mmCIF file of C-alpha atoms and ligand atoms in Angstrom:
data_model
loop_
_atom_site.group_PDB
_atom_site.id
_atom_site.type_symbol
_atom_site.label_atom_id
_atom_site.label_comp_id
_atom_site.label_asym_id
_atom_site.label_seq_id
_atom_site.Cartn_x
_atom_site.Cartn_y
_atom_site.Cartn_z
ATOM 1 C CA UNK A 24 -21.317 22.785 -17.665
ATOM 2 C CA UNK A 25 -19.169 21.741 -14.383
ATOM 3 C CA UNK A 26 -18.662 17.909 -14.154
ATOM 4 C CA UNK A 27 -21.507 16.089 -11.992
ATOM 5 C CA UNK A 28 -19.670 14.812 -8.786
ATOM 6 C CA UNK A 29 -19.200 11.156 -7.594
ATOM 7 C CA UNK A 30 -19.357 10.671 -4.307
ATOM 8 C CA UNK A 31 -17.591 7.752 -2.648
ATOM 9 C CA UNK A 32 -18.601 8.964 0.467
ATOM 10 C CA UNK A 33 -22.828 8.817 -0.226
ATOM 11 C CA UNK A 34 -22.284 5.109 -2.270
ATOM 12 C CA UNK A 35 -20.108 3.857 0.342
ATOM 13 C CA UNK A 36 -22.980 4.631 3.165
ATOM 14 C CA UNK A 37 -25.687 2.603 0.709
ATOM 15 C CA UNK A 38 -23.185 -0.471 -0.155
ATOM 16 C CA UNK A 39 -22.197 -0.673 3.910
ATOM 17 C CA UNK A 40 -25.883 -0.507 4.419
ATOM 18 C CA UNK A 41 -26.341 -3.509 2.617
ATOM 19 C CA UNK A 42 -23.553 -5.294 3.962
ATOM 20 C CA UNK A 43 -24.511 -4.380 7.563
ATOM 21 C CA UNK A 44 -28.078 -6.007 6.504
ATOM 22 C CA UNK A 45 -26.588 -9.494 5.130
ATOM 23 C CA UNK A 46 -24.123 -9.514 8.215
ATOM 24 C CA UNK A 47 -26.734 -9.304 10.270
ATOM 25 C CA UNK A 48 -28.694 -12.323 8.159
ATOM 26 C CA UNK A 49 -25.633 -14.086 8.843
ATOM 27 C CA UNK A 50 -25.502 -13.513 12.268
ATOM 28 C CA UNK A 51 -29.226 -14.443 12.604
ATOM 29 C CA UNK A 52 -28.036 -17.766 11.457
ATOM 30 C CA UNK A 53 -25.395 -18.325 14.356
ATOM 31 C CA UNK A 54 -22.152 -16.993 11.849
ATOM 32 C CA UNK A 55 -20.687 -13.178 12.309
ATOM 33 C CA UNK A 56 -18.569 -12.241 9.436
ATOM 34 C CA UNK A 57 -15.258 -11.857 10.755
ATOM 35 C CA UNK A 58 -12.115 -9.888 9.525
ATOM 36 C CA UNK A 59 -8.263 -10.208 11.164
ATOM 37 C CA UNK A 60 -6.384 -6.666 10.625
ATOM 38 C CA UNK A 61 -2.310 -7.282 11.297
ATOM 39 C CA UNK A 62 -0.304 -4.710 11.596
ATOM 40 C CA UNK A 63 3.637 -5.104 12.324
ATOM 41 C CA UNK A 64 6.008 -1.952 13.361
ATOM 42 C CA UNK A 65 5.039 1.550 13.591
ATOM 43 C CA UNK A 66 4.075 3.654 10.379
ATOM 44 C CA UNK A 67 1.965 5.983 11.687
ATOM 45 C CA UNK A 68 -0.175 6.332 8.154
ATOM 46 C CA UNK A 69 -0.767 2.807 8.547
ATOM 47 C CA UNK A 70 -2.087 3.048 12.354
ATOM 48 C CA UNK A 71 -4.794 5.453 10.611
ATOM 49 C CA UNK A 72 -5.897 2.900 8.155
ATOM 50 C CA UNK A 73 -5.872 -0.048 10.318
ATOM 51 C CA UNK A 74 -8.118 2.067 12.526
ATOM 52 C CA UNK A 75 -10.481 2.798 10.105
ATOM 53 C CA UNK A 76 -10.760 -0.664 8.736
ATOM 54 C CA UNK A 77 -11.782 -1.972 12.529
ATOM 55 C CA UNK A 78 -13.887 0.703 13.041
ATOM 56 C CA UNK A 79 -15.795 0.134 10.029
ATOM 57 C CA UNK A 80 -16.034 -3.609 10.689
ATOM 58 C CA UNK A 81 -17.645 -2.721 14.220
ATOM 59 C CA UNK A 82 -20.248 -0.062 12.153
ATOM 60 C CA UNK A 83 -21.840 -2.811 9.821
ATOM 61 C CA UNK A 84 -21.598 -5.694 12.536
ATOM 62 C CA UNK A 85 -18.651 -7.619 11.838
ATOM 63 C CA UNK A 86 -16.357 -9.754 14.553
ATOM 64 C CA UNK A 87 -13.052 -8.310 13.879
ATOM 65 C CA UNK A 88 -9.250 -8.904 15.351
ATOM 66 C CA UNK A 89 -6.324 -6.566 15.369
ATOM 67 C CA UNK A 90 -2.914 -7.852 15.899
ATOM 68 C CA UNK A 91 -0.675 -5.529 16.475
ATOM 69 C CA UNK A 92 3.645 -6.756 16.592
ATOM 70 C CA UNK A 93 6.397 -4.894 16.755
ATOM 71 C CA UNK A 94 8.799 -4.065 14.045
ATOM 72 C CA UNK A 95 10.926 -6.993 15.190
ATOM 73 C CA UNK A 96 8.798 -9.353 14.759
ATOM 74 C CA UNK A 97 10.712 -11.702 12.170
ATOM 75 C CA UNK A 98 8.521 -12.895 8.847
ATOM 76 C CA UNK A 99 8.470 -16.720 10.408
ATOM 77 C CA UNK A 100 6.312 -15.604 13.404
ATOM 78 C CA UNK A 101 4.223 -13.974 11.327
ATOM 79 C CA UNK A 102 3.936 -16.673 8.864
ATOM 80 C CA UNK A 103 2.855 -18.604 11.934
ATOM 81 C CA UNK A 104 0.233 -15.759 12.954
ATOM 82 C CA UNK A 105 -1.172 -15.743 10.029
ATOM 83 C CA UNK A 106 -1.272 -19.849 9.656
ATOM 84 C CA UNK A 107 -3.259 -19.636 12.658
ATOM 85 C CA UNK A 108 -5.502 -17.137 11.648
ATOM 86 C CA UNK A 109 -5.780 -19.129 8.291
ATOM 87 C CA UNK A 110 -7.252 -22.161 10.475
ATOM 88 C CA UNK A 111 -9.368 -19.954 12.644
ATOM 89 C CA UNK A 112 -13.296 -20.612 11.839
ATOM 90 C CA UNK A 113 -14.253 -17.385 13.170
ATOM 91 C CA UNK A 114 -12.271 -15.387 10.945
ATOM 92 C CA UNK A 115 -13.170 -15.056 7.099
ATOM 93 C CA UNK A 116 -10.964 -12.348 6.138
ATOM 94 C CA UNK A 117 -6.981 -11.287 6.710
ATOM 95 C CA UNK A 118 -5.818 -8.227 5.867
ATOM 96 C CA UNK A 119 -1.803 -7.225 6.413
ATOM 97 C CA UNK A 120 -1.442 -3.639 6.552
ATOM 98 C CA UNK A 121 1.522 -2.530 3.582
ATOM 99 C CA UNK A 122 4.123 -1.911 3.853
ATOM 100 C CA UNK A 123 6.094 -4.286 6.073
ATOM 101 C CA UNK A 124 9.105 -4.071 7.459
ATOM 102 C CA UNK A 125 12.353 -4.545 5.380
ATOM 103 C CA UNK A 126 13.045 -7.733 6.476
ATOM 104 C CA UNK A 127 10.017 -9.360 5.938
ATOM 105 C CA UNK A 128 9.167 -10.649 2.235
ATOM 106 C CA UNK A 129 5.553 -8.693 1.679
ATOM 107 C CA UNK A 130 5.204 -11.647 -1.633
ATOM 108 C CA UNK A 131 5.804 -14.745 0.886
ATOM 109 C CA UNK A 132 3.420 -13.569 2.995
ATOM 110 C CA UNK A 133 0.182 -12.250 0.743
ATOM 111 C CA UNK A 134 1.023 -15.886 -0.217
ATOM 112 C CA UNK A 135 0.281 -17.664 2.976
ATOM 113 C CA UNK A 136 -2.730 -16.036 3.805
ATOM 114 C CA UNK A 137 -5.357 -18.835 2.459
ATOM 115 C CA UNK A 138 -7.134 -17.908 -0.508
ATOM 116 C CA UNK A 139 -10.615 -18.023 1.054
ATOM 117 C CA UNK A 140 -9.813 -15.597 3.330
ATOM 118 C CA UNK A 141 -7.664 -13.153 0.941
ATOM 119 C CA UNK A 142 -9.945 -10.384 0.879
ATOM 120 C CA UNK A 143 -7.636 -7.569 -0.305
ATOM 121 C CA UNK A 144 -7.506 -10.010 -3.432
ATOM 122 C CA UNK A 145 -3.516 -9.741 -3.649
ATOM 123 C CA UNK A 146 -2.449 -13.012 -3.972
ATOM 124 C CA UNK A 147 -1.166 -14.103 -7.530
ATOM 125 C CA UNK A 148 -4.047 -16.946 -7.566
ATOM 126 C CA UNK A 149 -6.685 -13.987 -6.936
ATOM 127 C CA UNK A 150 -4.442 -11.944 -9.612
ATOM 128 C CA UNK A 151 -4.624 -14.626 -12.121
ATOM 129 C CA UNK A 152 -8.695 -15.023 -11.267
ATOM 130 C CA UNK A 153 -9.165 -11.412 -11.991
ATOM 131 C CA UNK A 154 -6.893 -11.882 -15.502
ATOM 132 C CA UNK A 155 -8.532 -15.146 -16.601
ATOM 133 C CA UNK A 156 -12.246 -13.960 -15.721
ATOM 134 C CA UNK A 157 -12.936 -16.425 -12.846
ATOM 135 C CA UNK A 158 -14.743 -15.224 -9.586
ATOM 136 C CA UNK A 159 -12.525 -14.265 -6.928
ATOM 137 C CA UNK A 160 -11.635 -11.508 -4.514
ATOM 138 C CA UNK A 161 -10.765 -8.232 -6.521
ATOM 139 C CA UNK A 162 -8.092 -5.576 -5.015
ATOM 140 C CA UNK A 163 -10.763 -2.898 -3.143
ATOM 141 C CA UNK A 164 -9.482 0.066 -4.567
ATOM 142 C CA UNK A 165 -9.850 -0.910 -8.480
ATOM 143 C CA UNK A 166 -13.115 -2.697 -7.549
ATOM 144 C CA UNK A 167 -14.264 0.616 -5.795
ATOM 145 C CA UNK A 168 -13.650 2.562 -9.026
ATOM 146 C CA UNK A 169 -15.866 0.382 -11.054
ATOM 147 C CA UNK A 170 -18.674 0.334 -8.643
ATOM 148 C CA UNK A 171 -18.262 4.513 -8.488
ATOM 149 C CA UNK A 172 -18.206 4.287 -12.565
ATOM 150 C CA UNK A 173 -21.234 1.820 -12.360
ATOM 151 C CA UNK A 174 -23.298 4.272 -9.981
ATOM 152 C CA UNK A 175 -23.365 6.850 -12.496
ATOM 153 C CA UNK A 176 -24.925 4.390 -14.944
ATOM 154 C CA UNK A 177 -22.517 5.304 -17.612
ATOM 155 C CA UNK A 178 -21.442 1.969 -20.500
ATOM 156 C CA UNK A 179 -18.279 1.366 -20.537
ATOM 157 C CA UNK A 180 -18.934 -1.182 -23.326
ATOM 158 C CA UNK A 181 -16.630 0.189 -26.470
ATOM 159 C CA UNK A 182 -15.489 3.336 -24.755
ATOM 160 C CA UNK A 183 -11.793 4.309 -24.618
ATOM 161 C CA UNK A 184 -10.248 4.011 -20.828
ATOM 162 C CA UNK A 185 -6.992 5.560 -20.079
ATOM 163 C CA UNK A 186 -5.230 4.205 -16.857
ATOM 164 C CA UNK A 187 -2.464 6.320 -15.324
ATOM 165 C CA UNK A 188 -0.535 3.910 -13.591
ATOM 166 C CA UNK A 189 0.385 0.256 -13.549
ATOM 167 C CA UNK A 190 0.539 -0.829 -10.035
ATOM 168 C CA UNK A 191 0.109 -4.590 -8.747
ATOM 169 C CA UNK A 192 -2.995 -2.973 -6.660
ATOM 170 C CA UNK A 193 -4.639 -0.231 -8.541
ATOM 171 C CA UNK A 194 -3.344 0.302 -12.122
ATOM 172 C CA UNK A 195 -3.158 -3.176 -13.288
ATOM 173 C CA UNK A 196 -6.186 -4.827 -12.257
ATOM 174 C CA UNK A 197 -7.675 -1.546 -12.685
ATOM 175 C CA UNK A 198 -7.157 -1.649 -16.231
ATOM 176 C CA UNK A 199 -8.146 -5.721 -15.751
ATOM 177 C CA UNK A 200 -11.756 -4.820 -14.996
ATOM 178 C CA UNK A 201 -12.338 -2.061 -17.378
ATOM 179 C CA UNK A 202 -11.138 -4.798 -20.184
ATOM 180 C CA UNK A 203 -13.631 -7.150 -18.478
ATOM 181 C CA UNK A 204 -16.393 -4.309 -18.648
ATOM 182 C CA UNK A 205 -15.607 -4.136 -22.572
ATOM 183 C CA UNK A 206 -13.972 -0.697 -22.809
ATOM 184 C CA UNK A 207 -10.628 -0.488 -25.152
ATOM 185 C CA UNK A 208 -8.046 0.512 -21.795
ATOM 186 C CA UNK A 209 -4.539 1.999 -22.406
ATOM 187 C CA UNK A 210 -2.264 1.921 -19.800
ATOM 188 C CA UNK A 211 0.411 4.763 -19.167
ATOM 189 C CA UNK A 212 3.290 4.933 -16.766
ATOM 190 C CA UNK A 213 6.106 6.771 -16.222
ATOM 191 C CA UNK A 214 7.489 5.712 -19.449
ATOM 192 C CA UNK A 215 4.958 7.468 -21.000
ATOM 193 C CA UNK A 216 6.344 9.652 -22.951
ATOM 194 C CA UNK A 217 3.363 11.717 -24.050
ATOM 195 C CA UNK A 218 0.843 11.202 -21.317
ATOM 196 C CA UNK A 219 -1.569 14.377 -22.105
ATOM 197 C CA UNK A 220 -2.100 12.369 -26.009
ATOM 198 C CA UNK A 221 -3.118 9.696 -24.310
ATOM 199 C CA UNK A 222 -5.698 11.178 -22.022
ATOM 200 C CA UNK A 223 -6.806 13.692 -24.575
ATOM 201 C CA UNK A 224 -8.601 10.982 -26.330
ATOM 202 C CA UNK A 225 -10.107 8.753 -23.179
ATOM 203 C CA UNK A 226 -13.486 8.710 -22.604
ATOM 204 C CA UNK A 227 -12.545 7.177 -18.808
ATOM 205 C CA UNK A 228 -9.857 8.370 -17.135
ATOM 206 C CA UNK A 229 -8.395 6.713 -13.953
ATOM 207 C CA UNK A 230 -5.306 8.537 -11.863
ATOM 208 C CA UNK A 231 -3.336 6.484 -9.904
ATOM 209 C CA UNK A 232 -0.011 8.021 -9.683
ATOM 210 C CA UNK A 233 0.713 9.932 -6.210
ATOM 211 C CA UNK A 234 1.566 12.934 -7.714
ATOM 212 C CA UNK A 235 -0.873 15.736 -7.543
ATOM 213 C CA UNK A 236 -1.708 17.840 -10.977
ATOM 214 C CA UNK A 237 -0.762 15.169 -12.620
ATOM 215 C CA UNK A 238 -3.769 15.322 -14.628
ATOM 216 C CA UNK A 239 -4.791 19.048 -15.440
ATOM 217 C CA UNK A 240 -7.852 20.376 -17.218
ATOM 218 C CA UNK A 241 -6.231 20.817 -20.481
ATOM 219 C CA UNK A 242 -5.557 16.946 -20.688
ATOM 220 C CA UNK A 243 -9.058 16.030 -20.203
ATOM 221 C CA UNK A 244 -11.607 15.270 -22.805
ATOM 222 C CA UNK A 245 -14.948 17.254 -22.313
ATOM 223 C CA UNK A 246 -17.455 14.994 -20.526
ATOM 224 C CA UNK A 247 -14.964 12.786 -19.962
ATOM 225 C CA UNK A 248 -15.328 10.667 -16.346
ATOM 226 C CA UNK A 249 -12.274 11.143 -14.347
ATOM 227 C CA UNK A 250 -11.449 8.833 -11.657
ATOM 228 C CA UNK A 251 -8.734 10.156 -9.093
ATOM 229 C CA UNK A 252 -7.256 7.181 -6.925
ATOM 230 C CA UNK A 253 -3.895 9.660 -5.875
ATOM 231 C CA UNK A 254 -3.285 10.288 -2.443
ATOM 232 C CA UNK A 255 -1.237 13.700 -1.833
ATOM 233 C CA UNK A 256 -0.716 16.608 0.190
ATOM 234 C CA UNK A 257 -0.991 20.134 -1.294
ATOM 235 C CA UNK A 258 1.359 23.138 -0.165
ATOM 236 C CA UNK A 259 -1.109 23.535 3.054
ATOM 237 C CA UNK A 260 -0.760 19.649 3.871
ATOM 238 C CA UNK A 261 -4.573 19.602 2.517
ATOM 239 C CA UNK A 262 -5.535 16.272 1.689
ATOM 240 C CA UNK A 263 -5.669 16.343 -2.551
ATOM 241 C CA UNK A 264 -5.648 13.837 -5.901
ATOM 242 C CA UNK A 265 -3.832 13.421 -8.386
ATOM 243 C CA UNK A 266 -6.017 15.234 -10.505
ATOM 244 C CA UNK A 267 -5.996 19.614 -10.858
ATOM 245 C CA UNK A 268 -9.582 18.846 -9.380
ATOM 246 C CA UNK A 269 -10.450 22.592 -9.570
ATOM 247 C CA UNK A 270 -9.992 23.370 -13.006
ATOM 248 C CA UNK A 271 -10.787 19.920 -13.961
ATOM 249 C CA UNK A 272 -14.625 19.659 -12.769
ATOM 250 C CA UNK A 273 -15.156 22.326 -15.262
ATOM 251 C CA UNK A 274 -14.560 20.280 -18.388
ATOM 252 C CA UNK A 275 -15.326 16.640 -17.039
ATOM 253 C CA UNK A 276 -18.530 14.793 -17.090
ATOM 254 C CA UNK A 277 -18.023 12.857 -13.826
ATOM 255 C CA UNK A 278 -15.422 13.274 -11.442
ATOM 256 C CA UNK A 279 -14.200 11.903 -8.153
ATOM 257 C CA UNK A 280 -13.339 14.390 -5.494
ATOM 258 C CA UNK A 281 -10.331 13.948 -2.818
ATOM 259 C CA UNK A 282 -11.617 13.729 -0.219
ATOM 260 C CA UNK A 283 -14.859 11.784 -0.732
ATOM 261 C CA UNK A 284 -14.328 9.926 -3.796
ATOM 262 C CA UNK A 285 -12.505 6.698 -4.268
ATOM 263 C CA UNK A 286 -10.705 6.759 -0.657
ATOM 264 C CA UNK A 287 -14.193 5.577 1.512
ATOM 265 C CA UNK A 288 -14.667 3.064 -1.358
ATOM 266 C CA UNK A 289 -11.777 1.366 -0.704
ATOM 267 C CA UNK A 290 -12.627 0.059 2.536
ATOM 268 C CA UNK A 291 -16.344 -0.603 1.611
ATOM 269 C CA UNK A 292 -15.028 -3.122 -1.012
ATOM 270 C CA UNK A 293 -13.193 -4.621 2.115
ATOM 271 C CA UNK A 294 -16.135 -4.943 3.390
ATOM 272 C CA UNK A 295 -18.305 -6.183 -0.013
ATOM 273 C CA UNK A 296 -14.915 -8.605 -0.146
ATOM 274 C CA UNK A 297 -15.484 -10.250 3.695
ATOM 275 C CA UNK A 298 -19.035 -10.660 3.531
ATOM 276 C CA UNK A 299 -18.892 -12.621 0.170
ATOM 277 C CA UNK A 300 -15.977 -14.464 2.392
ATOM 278 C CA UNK A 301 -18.466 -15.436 5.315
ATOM 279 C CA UNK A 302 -21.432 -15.535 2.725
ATOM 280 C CA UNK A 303 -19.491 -18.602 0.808
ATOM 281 C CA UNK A 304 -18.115 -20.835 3.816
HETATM 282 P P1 LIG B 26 2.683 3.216 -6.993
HETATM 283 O O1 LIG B 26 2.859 1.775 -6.705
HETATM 284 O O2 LIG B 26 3.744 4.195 -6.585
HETATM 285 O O3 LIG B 26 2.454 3.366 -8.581
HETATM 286 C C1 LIG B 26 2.419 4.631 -9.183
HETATM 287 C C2 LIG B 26 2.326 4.447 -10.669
HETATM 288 O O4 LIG B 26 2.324 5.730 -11.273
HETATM 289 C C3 LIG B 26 3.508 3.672 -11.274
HETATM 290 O O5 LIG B 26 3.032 2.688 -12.152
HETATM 291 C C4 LIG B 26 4.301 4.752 -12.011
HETATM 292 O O6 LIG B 26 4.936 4.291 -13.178
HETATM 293 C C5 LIG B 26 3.217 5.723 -12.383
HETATM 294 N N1 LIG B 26 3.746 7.062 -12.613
HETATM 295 C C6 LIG B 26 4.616 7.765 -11.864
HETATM 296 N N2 LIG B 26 4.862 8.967 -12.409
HETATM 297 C C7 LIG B 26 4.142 9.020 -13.544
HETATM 298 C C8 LIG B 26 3.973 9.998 -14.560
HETATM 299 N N3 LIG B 26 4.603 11.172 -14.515
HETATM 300 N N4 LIG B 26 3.144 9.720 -15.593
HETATM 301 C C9 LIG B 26 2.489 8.550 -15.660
HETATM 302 N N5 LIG B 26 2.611 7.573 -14.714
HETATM 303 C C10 LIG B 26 3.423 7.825 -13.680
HETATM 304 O O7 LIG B 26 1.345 3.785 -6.382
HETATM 305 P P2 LIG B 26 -0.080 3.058 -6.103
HETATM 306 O O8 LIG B 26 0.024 2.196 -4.915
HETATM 307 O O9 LIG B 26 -0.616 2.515 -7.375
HETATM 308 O O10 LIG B 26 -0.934 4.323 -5.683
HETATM 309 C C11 LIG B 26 -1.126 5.422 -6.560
HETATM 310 C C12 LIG B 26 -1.774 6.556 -5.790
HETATM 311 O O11 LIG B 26 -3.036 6.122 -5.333
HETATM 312 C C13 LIG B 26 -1.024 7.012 -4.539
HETATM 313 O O12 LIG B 26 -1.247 8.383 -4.335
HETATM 314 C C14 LIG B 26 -1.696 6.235 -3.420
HETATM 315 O O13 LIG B 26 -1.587 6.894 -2.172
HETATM 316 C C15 LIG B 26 -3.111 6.266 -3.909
HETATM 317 N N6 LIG B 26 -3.943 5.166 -3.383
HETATM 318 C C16 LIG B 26 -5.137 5.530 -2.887
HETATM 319 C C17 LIG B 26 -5.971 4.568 -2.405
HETATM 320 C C18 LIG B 26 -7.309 4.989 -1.882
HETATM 321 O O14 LIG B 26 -7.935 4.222 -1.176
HETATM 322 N N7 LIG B 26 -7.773 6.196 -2.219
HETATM 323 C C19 LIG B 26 -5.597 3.222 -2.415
HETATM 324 C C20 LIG B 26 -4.382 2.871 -2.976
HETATM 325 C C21 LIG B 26 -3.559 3.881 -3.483
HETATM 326 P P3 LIG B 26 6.134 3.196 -13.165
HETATM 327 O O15 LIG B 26 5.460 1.866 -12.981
HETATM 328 O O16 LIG B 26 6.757 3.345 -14.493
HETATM 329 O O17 LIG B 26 7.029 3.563 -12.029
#
């Protein structure tokens, strides 16, 4: 029987519904949730993204600010930028658009941003919040994957969770929450040297590689629920996972598509992420 679908795109409309409701709560009450988007130099992949974060904020009601700088901008103006923003009452949440320019340290400055107002939950305090168990921001795209996993209804308690992937923003905190949700979570990476052994025997599987096929049909268990975070092109530029999606659907229990899966999610949990922000100041 072919895999039942998850849809990022139909949870993401209820869980902005909801925070378009408690924005507006908020509002009612004289405070609009509000979100600072920087973006420095030119990458035209990151123009998209930044677009689509600001454009979402406007949808469920938020204040938002995009600052825009040129490449040249040096990383002690934007320390300063983002000292101010840091101070600025209005503004609960800072997002800076990856990657940076080479000459600005991408560590130093995830660092300044305050930790209140860290809502892509990079910093190593929010890192070391998410390890320990404490409540804290958690990196969108990870905590996207567990609310897609969640909507199915499916208990991850004592199941067998293969991550593909080890990333400071989706593999390893990732693999972070599935611990926290009781499943037993292997992590693979291009070390691996068998990774098809691994995934053979997980009951969750979560792709987050940027390679497409790197998960094909034969390496998934049947009824297994596969989770594909990759972003690639195909050989038509088509938008596609990391996952053989086609072949894969047939022998999964729940899968993500690409589009449509975890990519909307990623901004929701933004979203989820500045609301609890304004919600807790
Ligand atoms: P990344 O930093 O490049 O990490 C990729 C990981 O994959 C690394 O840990 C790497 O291992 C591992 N890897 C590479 N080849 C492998 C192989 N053959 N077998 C097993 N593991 C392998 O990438 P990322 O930022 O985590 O992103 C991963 C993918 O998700 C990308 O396609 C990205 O575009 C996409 N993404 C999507 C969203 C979304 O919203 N949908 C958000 C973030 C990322 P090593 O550590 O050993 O190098």
């Amino acid at each position: 029987m072919p895999a039942q679908l998850i849809s990022g795109t139909q949870l993401s409309q209820s869980l902005r519904a909801d925070v378009a409701k408690r924005a507006a709560a908020l509002a009612a009450r004289g405070k609009q949730p509000g979100l600072a988007v920087i973006l420095v130099g030119d990458d035209p992949a990151s123009h998209v993204y930044v677009r689509n974060k600001v454009k979402a904020c406007a949808d469920v009601g938020f204040h938002s600010v995009f600052e825009k700088y040129e490449s040249t901008l040096s990383e002690a103006e934007l320390l300063k930028k983002i000292d101010a923003l840091n101070r600025d009452p209005l503004i609960h949440g800072i997002l800076v658009q990856m990657p940076l320019p080479k000459h600005i340290d991408p560590h130093k400055v995830i660092e300044s941003i305050a930790t209140n107002k860290d809502v892509d939950g990079y910093s190593v305090l929010s890192a070391g919040e998410l390890l320990t168990g404490l409540p804290g921001f958690r990196p969108c795209t990870p905590y996207g994957c567990m609310k897609l996993i969640e909507s199915t209804g499916y208990d991850l308690r004592g199941k067998h969770a293969v991550v593909v992937g080890r990333s400071n923003t989706v593999g390893k905190p990732m693999a972070l929450l599935l611990l926290q949700a009781n499943a037993t979570v292997t992590i693979c990476h291009s070390g691996t040297p068998d990774l098809a052994y691994h995934t053979r025997q997980a009951d969750v599987i979560v792709a987050a590689v940027g390679r497409r096929n790197t998960v094909t049909a034969d390496m998934i268990k049947p009824g297994a629920v596969v989770i594909d975070v990759g972003m690639n092109r195909d050989d038509n530029g088509k938008l596609c996972g990391d996952v053989d999606f086609a072949n894969a659907k047939e022998v999964a229990g729940y899968i993500t598509p690409v589009p449509g899966g975890v990519g909307p999610m990623t901004i929701t949990m933004l979203l989820v992420n500045t609301i609890e922000a304004a919600e807790r100041t």
